[in-house]
Short mmCIF file of C-alpha atoms in Angstrom, two decimals:
data_model
loop_
_atom_site.label_atom_id
_atom_site.label_comp_id
_atom_site.label_asym_id
_atom_site.label_seq_id
_atom_site.Cartn_x
_atom_site.Cartn_y
_atom_site.Cartn_z
CA MET A 1 -167.57 -155.57 235.15
CA GLN A 2 -163.86 -154.91 235.09
CA VAL A 3 -161.73 -156.79 232.56
CA ARG A 4 -158.55 -158.53 233.65
CA ILE A 5 -155.99 -160.07 231.32
CA LEU A 6 -153.69 -162.72 232.75
CA ASP A 7 -150.93 -162.67 230.16
CA LEU A 8 -149.66 -166.23 230.48
CA ASP A 9 -148.93 -166.97 226.82
CA GLY A 10 -149.14 -163.74 224.78
CA SER A 11 -152.28 -164.83 222.93
CA VAL A 12 -154.66 -162.15 224.24
CA VAL A 13 -152.69 -158.90 224.58
CA CYS A 14 -151.93 -158.82 220.85
CA GLN A 15 -155.62 -158.71 219.88
CA PRO A 16 -156.75 -155.20 218.85
CA PRO A 17 -159.96 -155.14 220.97
CA LEU A 18 -157.97 -156.08 224.08
CA ARG A 19 -155.02 -153.87 223.26
CA ASP A 20 -157.36 -150.91 222.82
CA ARG A 21 -159.02 -151.59 226.17
CA LEU A 22 -155.62 -151.69 227.87
CA VAL A 23 -154.54 -148.39 226.30
CA GLU A 24 -157.84 -146.75 227.28
CA GLY A 25 -157.66 -148.05 230.86
CA ARG A 26 -160.70 -150.31 230.41
CA ALA A 27 -158.73 -153.47 231.19
CA HIS A 28 -156.05 -154.37 233.71
CA LEU A 29 -152.99 -156.41 232.70
CA PHE A 30 -151.24 -159.00 234.86
CA PRO A 31 -147.91 -159.91 233.19
CA LEU A 32 -147.57 -163.57 234.18
CA ARG A 33 -145.62 -165.18 231.33
CA HIS A 34 -143.02 -166.35 233.83
CA TRP A 35 -145.73 -168.69 235.18
CA GLY A 36 -147.03 -169.75 231.78
CA PRO A 37 -145.06 -172.96 231.14
CA SER A 38 -145.42 -174.28 234.70
CA LEU A 39 -149.22 -173.76 234.70
CA ARG A 40 -149.98 -174.73 231.12
CA LEU A 41 -151.94 -177.97 230.53
CA TRP A 42 -151.37 -179.08 234.13
CA ALA A 43 -149.62 -177.84 237.23
CA THR A 44 -147.80 -179.39 240.13
CA ARG A 45 -149.28 -178.74 243.54
CA ARG A 46 -146.51 -176.23 244.27
CA ALA A 47 -147.10 -174.25 241.07
CA TYR A 48 -150.88 -174.31 241.42
CA ASP A 49 -150.79 -173.29 245.09
CA ALA A 50 -148.52 -170.37 244.23
CA PHE A 51 -151.01 -169.16 241.64
CA ASP A 52 -153.96 -169.75 243.98
CA THR A 53 -152.31 -167.65 246.69
CA PHE A 54 -151.66 -164.90 244.16
CA TRP A 55 -155.25 -164.95 242.88
CA ARG A 56 -156.87 -164.91 246.31
CA ALA A 57 -154.86 -161.79 247.14
CA GLN A 58 -156.25 -160.10 244.01
CA ALA A 59 -159.80 -161.22 244.71
CA GLU A 60 -160.01 -160.06 248.33
CA SER A 61 -160.96 -156.45 247.66
CA ALA A 62 -161.87 -156.48 244.00
CA GLU A 63 -165.24 -156.03 242.36
CA PRO A 64 -166.46 -158.85 240.08
CA ALA A 65 -164.17 -159.28 237.11
CA LEU A 66 -164.10 -160.90 233.70
CA THR A 67 -160.73 -162.62 233.43
CA LEU A 68 -159.11 -163.68 230.15
CA VAL A 69 -156.35 -166.26 230.52
CA GLY A 70 -155.37 -167.23 226.96
CA SER A 71 -155.19 -170.85 225.85
CA GLY A 72 -157.68 -173.44 227.03
CA ASP A 73 -154.62 -175.19 228.46
CA TYR A 74 -155.17 -172.90 231.47
CA HIS A 75 -158.82 -173.76 232.13
CA HIS A 76 -157.94 -175.44 235.44
CA LEU A 77 -157.30 -171.96 236.84
CA THR A 78 -161.08 -171.57 236.89
CA ALA A 79 -161.10 -173.72 240.02
CA SER A 80 -159.00 -171.07 241.74
CA PHE A 81 -161.29 -168.29 240.51
CA VAL A 82 -164.41 -170.09 241.73
CA GLY A 83 -162.75 -171.04 245.02
CA ALA A 84 -162.15 -167.37 245.81
CA ALA A 85 -165.64 -166.19 244.77
CA PRO A 86 -168.45 -165.59 247.30
CA GLY A 87 -171.06 -168.30 247.52
CA PRO A 88 -173.34 -170.03 247.47
CA LEU A 89 -173.05 -170.02 243.70
CA SER A 90 -173.67 -172.00 240.53
CA VAL A 91 -171.12 -172.40 237.73
CA VAL A 92 -172.28 -172.20 234.11
CA HIS A 93 -169.60 -173.75 231.93
CA PHE A 94 -169.49 -173.45 228.11
CA ASP A 95 -166.98 -175.91 226.62
CA ASN A 96 -166.45 -178.57 223.98
CA HIS A 97 -165.16 -180.82 226.78
CA PRO A 98 -166.78 -181.77 230.10
CA ASP A 99 -163.42 -181.37 231.91
CA TRP A 100 -164.26 -184.24 234.24
CA CYS A 101 -161.44 -186.68 233.38
CA TRP A 102 -158.99 -188.39 235.71
CA SER A 103 -155.58 -186.81 235.35
CA MET A 104 -152.08 -186.75 236.75
CA PRO A 105 -151.33 -184.32 238.24
CA GLN A 106 -154.82 -183.55 239.44
CA ARG A 107 -154.62 -179.85 238.61
CA HIS A 108 -155.23 -180.39 234.93
CA CYS A 109 -157.23 -178.43 232.37
CA GLY A 110 -159.28 -181.57 231.73
CA SER A 111 -160.26 -182.31 235.34
CA TRP A 112 -161.02 -179.02 237.07
CA VAL A 113 -164.83 -179.55 237.15
CA ASN A 114 -164.35 -182.37 239.66
CA HIS A 115 -162.49 -180.00 241.99
CA VAL A 116 -165.20 -177.36 241.70
CA LEU A 117 -167.91 -179.93 242.49
CA ALA A 118 -166.05 -180.73 245.72
CA MET A 119 -166.33 -177.10 246.90
CA PRO A 120 -169.05 -176.70 249.56
CA HIS A 121 -170.13 -173.26 248.31
CA VAL A 122 -170.83 -174.56 244.77
CA ALA A 123 -174.43 -175.72 244.46
CA ARG A 124 -174.34 -176.83 240.82
CA VAL A 125 -172.17 -176.95 237.69
CA VAL A 126 -173.98 -176.77 234.34
CA THR A 127 -171.81 -177.73 231.36
CA ILE A 128 -173.15 -176.56 228.00
CA GLY A 129 -171.99 -177.48 224.51
CA PRO A 130 -169.57 -180.44 224.65
CA SER A 131 -169.26 -182.71 221.63
CA SER A 132 -165.89 -184.31 222.36
CA HIS A 133 -165.03 -187.97 222.87
CA ASP A 134 -164.58 -187.23 226.61
CA LEU A 135 -168.32 -187.93 226.91
CA ALA A 136 -167.81 -191.54 225.80
CA ARG A 137 -167.64 -194.08 228.67
CA PRO A 138 -167.70 -191.37 231.36
CA ASP A 139 -167.46 -194.00 234.11
CA ARG A 140 -163.95 -194.75 232.82
CA LYS A 141 -162.94 -191.12 232.36
CA GLY A 142 -163.42 -189.84 235.91
CA ALA A 143 -166.83 -188.19 235.60
CA ASP A 144 -168.65 -187.51 238.85
CA LEU A 145 -171.66 -189.66 237.94
CA GLU A 146 -173.12 -189.26 241.42
CA ALA A 147 -173.29 -185.50 240.86
CA LEU A 148 -174.74 -186.11 237.39
CA SER A 149 -177.41 -188.32 238.96
CA ASN A 150 -178.35 -186.02 241.86
CA GLY A 151 -178.41 -182.81 239.82
CA ARG A 152 -175.31 -181.06 241.18
CA LEU A 153 -173.83 -181.58 237.70
CA GLU A 154 -175.84 -181.07 234.53
CA VAL A 155 -174.40 -181.67 231.06
CA PHE A 156 -176.03 -180.52 227.83
CA PRO A 157 -173.98 -181.60 224.79
CA TRP A 158 -174.24 -179.71 221.55
CA ARG A 159 -174.31 -183.13 219.89
CA HIS A 160 -173.19 -186.55 221.09
CA ALA A 161 -174.32 -190.13 220.70
CA PRO A 162 -175.53 -192.01 223.78
CA SER A 163 -172.74 -192.88 226.24
CA ARG A 164 -172.52 -196.40 227.63
CA VAL A 165 -172.03 -196.76 231.40
CA VAL A 166 -171.70 -199.75 233.69
CA LYS A 167 -172.37 -197.90 236.93
CA ARG A 168 -176.00 -197.59 237.96
CA MET A 169 -177.17 -193.97 237.87
CA GLY A 170 -180.21 -191.79 237.52
CA SER A 171 -181.59 -189.48 234.86
CA GLY A 172 -181.18 -185.72 235.07
CA ALA A 173 -182.06 -182.43 233.41
CA GLY A 174 -179.76 -182.97 230.43
CA HIS A 175 -179.98 -186.73 230.04
CA SER A 176 -181.94 -189.90 230.58
CA VAL A 177 -180.57 -193.35 231.40
CA GLU A 178 -181.86 -196.15 229.21
CA ASP A 179 -180.55 -199.73 228.97
CA GLY A 180 -177.13 -198.91 230.37
CA GLN A 181 -176.70 -195.78 228.27
CA ILE A 182 -176.81 -192.06 228.96
CA VAL A 183 -179.04 -190.57 226.29
CA TRP A 184 -178.18 -186.90 226.00
CA GLN A 185 -180.55 -184.04 225.21
CA ASN A 186 -178.55 -182.61 222.32
CA LEU A 187 -178.80 -178.84 222.09
CA GLU A 188 -178.42 -178.94 218.32
CA ASP A 189 -181.93 -180.42 218.20
CA MET A 190 -183.50 -178.04 220.74
CA ASP A 191 -184.99 -174.55 220.60
CA TRP A 192 -182.23 -172.33 222.05
CA GLU A 193 -184.51 -169.74 223.61
CA GLY A 194 -186.60 -172.48 225.17
CA PHE A 195 -183.48 -174.09 226.60
CA LEU A 196 -182.37 -170.76 228.11
CA ASP A 197 -185.84 -170.26 229.62
CA GLU A 198 -185.51 -173.59 231.41
CA LEU A 199 -181.90 -172.96 232.42
CA VAL A 200 -182.56 -169.68 234.22
CA THR A 201 -185.54 -171.10 236.10
CA ARG A 202 -183.60 -174.16 237.31
CA LEU A 203 -180.37 -172.61 238.58
CA PRO A 204 -180.49 -172.99 242.38
CA THR A 205 -178.58 -169.85 243.43
CA ARG A 206 -178.76 -166.13 242.85
CA ARG A 207 -174.99 -165.93 242.43
CA VAL A 208 -173.46 -167.35 239.24
CA TRP A 209 -169.94 -167.80 237.86
CA ILE A 210 -169.66 -168.06 234.05
CA THR A 211 -166.70 -169.78 232.41
CA VAL A 212 -166.21 -169.95 228.63
CA ASP A 213 -163.77 -172.05 226.63
CA LYS A 214 -163.96 -170.88 223.02
CA ASP A 215 -163.36 -174.42 221.78
CA VAL A 216 -167.13 -174.78 222.25
CA LEU A 217 -167.40 -172.69 219.05
CA PRO A 218 -167.06 -174.07 215.51
CA ARG A 219 -163.81 -173.61 213.61
CA ASP A 220 -165.16 -170.76 211.52
CA GLU A 221 -165.69 -168.68 214.70
CA ALA A 222 -162.56 -169.42 216.80
CA VAL A 223 -159.06 -170.90 216.59
CA THR A 224 -157.97 -172.96 219.59
CA ASN A 225 -155.40 -175.54 220.66
CA TRP A 226 -158.11 -178.22 220.98
CA ASP A 227 -160.78 -180.02 218.99
CA GLN A 228 -163.85 -177.84 218.66
CA GLY A 229 -167.61 -178.08 218.93
CA GLY A 230 -170.52 -176.51 217.12
CA LEU A 231 -172.24 -173.98 219.41
CA PRO A 232 -172.65 -170.79 217.34
CA LEU A 233 -171.21 -167.59 218.81
CA VAL A 234 -174.55 -165.81 218.49
CA LYS A 235 -176.15 -168.44 220.75
CA LEU A 236 -173.31 -168.23 223.27
CA VAL A 237 -173.64 -164.43 223.45
CA ALA A 238 -177.42 -164.73 223.85
CA ALA A 239 -176.92 -167.13 226.76
CA ILE A 240 -174.48 -164.78 228.50
CA ARG A 241 -176.84 -161.83 228.08
CA ARG A 242 -179.71 -163.84 229.54
CA LEU A 243 -177.64 -164.95 232.54
CA THR A 244 -176.21 -161.50 233.24
CA ALA A 245 -179.71 -159.96 233.11
CA ARG A 246 -181.17 -162.51 235.52
CA PHE A 247 -178.43 -163.31 238.06
CA GLU A 248 -175.72 -161.74 240.19
CA ILE A 249 -172.56 -162.56 238.26
CA VAL A 250 -169.80 -162.89 240.86
CA GLY A 251 -167.16 -163.38 238.17
CA ALA A 252 -166.43 -164.86 234.77
CA ASP A 253 -163.49 -166.13 232.76
CA ILE A 254 -162.70 -166.79 229.12
CA CYS A 255 -160.07 -169.13 227.68
CA GLY A 256 -159.65 -170.94 224.37
CA ASP A 257 -157.27 -168.62 222.55
CA PHE A 258 -154.59 -170.09 220.31
CA ALA A 259 -151.03 -170.07 221.62
CA PRO A 260 -148.10 -172.08 220.22
CA GLY A 261 -147.11 -174.89 222.56
CA ARG A 262 -144.56 -173.94 225.21
CA TYR A 263 -145.13 -176.58 227.82
CA GLY A 264 -142.10 -176.41 230.10
CA ASN A 265 -141.23 -180.12 230.03
CA LEU A 266 -141.25 -183.13 227.73
CA LEU A 267 -144.16 -184.85 229.50
CA LYS A 268 -146.46 -181.94 228.75
CA LEU A 269 -145.23 -181.75 225.17
CA ALA A 270 -145.90 -185.46 224.65
CA GLU A 271 -149.38 -185.20 226.17
CA ALA A 272 -150.26 -182.19 224.05
CA ARG A 273 -149.21 -184.00 220.87
CA LEU A 274 -151.33 -187.01 221.82
CA ASP A 275 -154.46 -185.09 222.91
CA GLN A 276 -154.51 -182.00 220.70
CA PRO A 277 -154.99 -181.73 216.93
CA PRO A 278 -151.98 -180.63 214.87
CA PRO A 279 -151.67 -176.84 214.84
CA VAL A 280 -152.95 -175.03 211.77
CA SER A 281 -150.39 -173.15 209.74
CA ASP A 282 -151.15 -169.42 209.56
CA PRO A 283 -154.31 -169.66 211.73
CA PRO A 284 -156.92 -166.89 211.30
CA LEU A 285 -156.42 -165.41 214.76
CA TRP A 286 -158.68 -162.47 213.94
CA LEU A 287 -161.54 -164.87 214.67
CA ASN A 288 -160.50 -164.97 218.34
CA ALA A 289 -160.25 -161.19 218.54
CA ARG A 290 -163.77 -160.88 217.12
CA ALA A 291 -165.17 -163.55 219.42
CA ASN A 292 -163.52 -162.06 222.53
CA ASP A 293 -164.79 -158.60 221.64
CA GLN A 294 -168.38 -159.88 221.36
CA LEU A 295 -168.09 -161.89 224.57
CA ILE A 296 -166.66 -158.94 226.51
CA ARG A 297 -169.44 -156.70 225.25
CA ALA A 298 -171.98 -159.23 226.54
CA PHE A 299 -170.53 -158.79 230.04
CA GLU A 300 -170.01 -155.02 229.97
CA ASN A 301 -173.20 -154.03 231.79
CA VAL A 302 -172.50 -156.29 234.77
CA SER A 303 -171.73 -154.19 237.87
#
């Protein structure tokens, strides 16, 4: 699988494993920092459509690619990647957040899953690893509870308390509904290999897109712009290896690198300060280089 780096914020190209791959011709660089501020966190329709047009032109004749985009503030670009991929397909999504919230504008890093669920060639989205408060009161956050009830959306938190809902809904693979609450099947309490066995037998399509936000990892394994979860890197790598051995991977993307905030306007800056934890002084960015190197190696045998 070819490796593509969309250099939107400078966070990836400086990492030795990625820099070495670029020098050796094992990765392809797209210098896109001129688009970084307009796409970061959220994008206007004009900015998003411009990127979408650009990406579809790249995807027309290309073999499946692993795309690194930098900060998790760009995770909404995954909707463009999936939209251009051949279907029918399933999306396997590793993240500390379900990315199902209402947002303005709609093209937001916290709402892209809803757009993907609306795509006719996407059979299912499986979100693995969230622990964030976005799972609380999902009926108020913008979650597609109909998709969660009918199985087109499955969510498996790493750990989260039951979530109260008012809307009537059904149980699913990753949850049960009891007395007005969604009771999650927390992965922290489950056998990981057993969970992966069930996952690969339940996915409804041969084609799969994999998207990874490194904020799903604990703080001793990655440094991100967001609050982080607890899924160990070794378990994430094992899941990717299982999926790549079993399915046709039509593409994949990785975000969740740390990049200082350059948001383009005051509204984005204010939102980032409200939603994101204060940045760490002198963050150990080598953790991201190590994590990216292991994740890329997990995808290397995909053709």
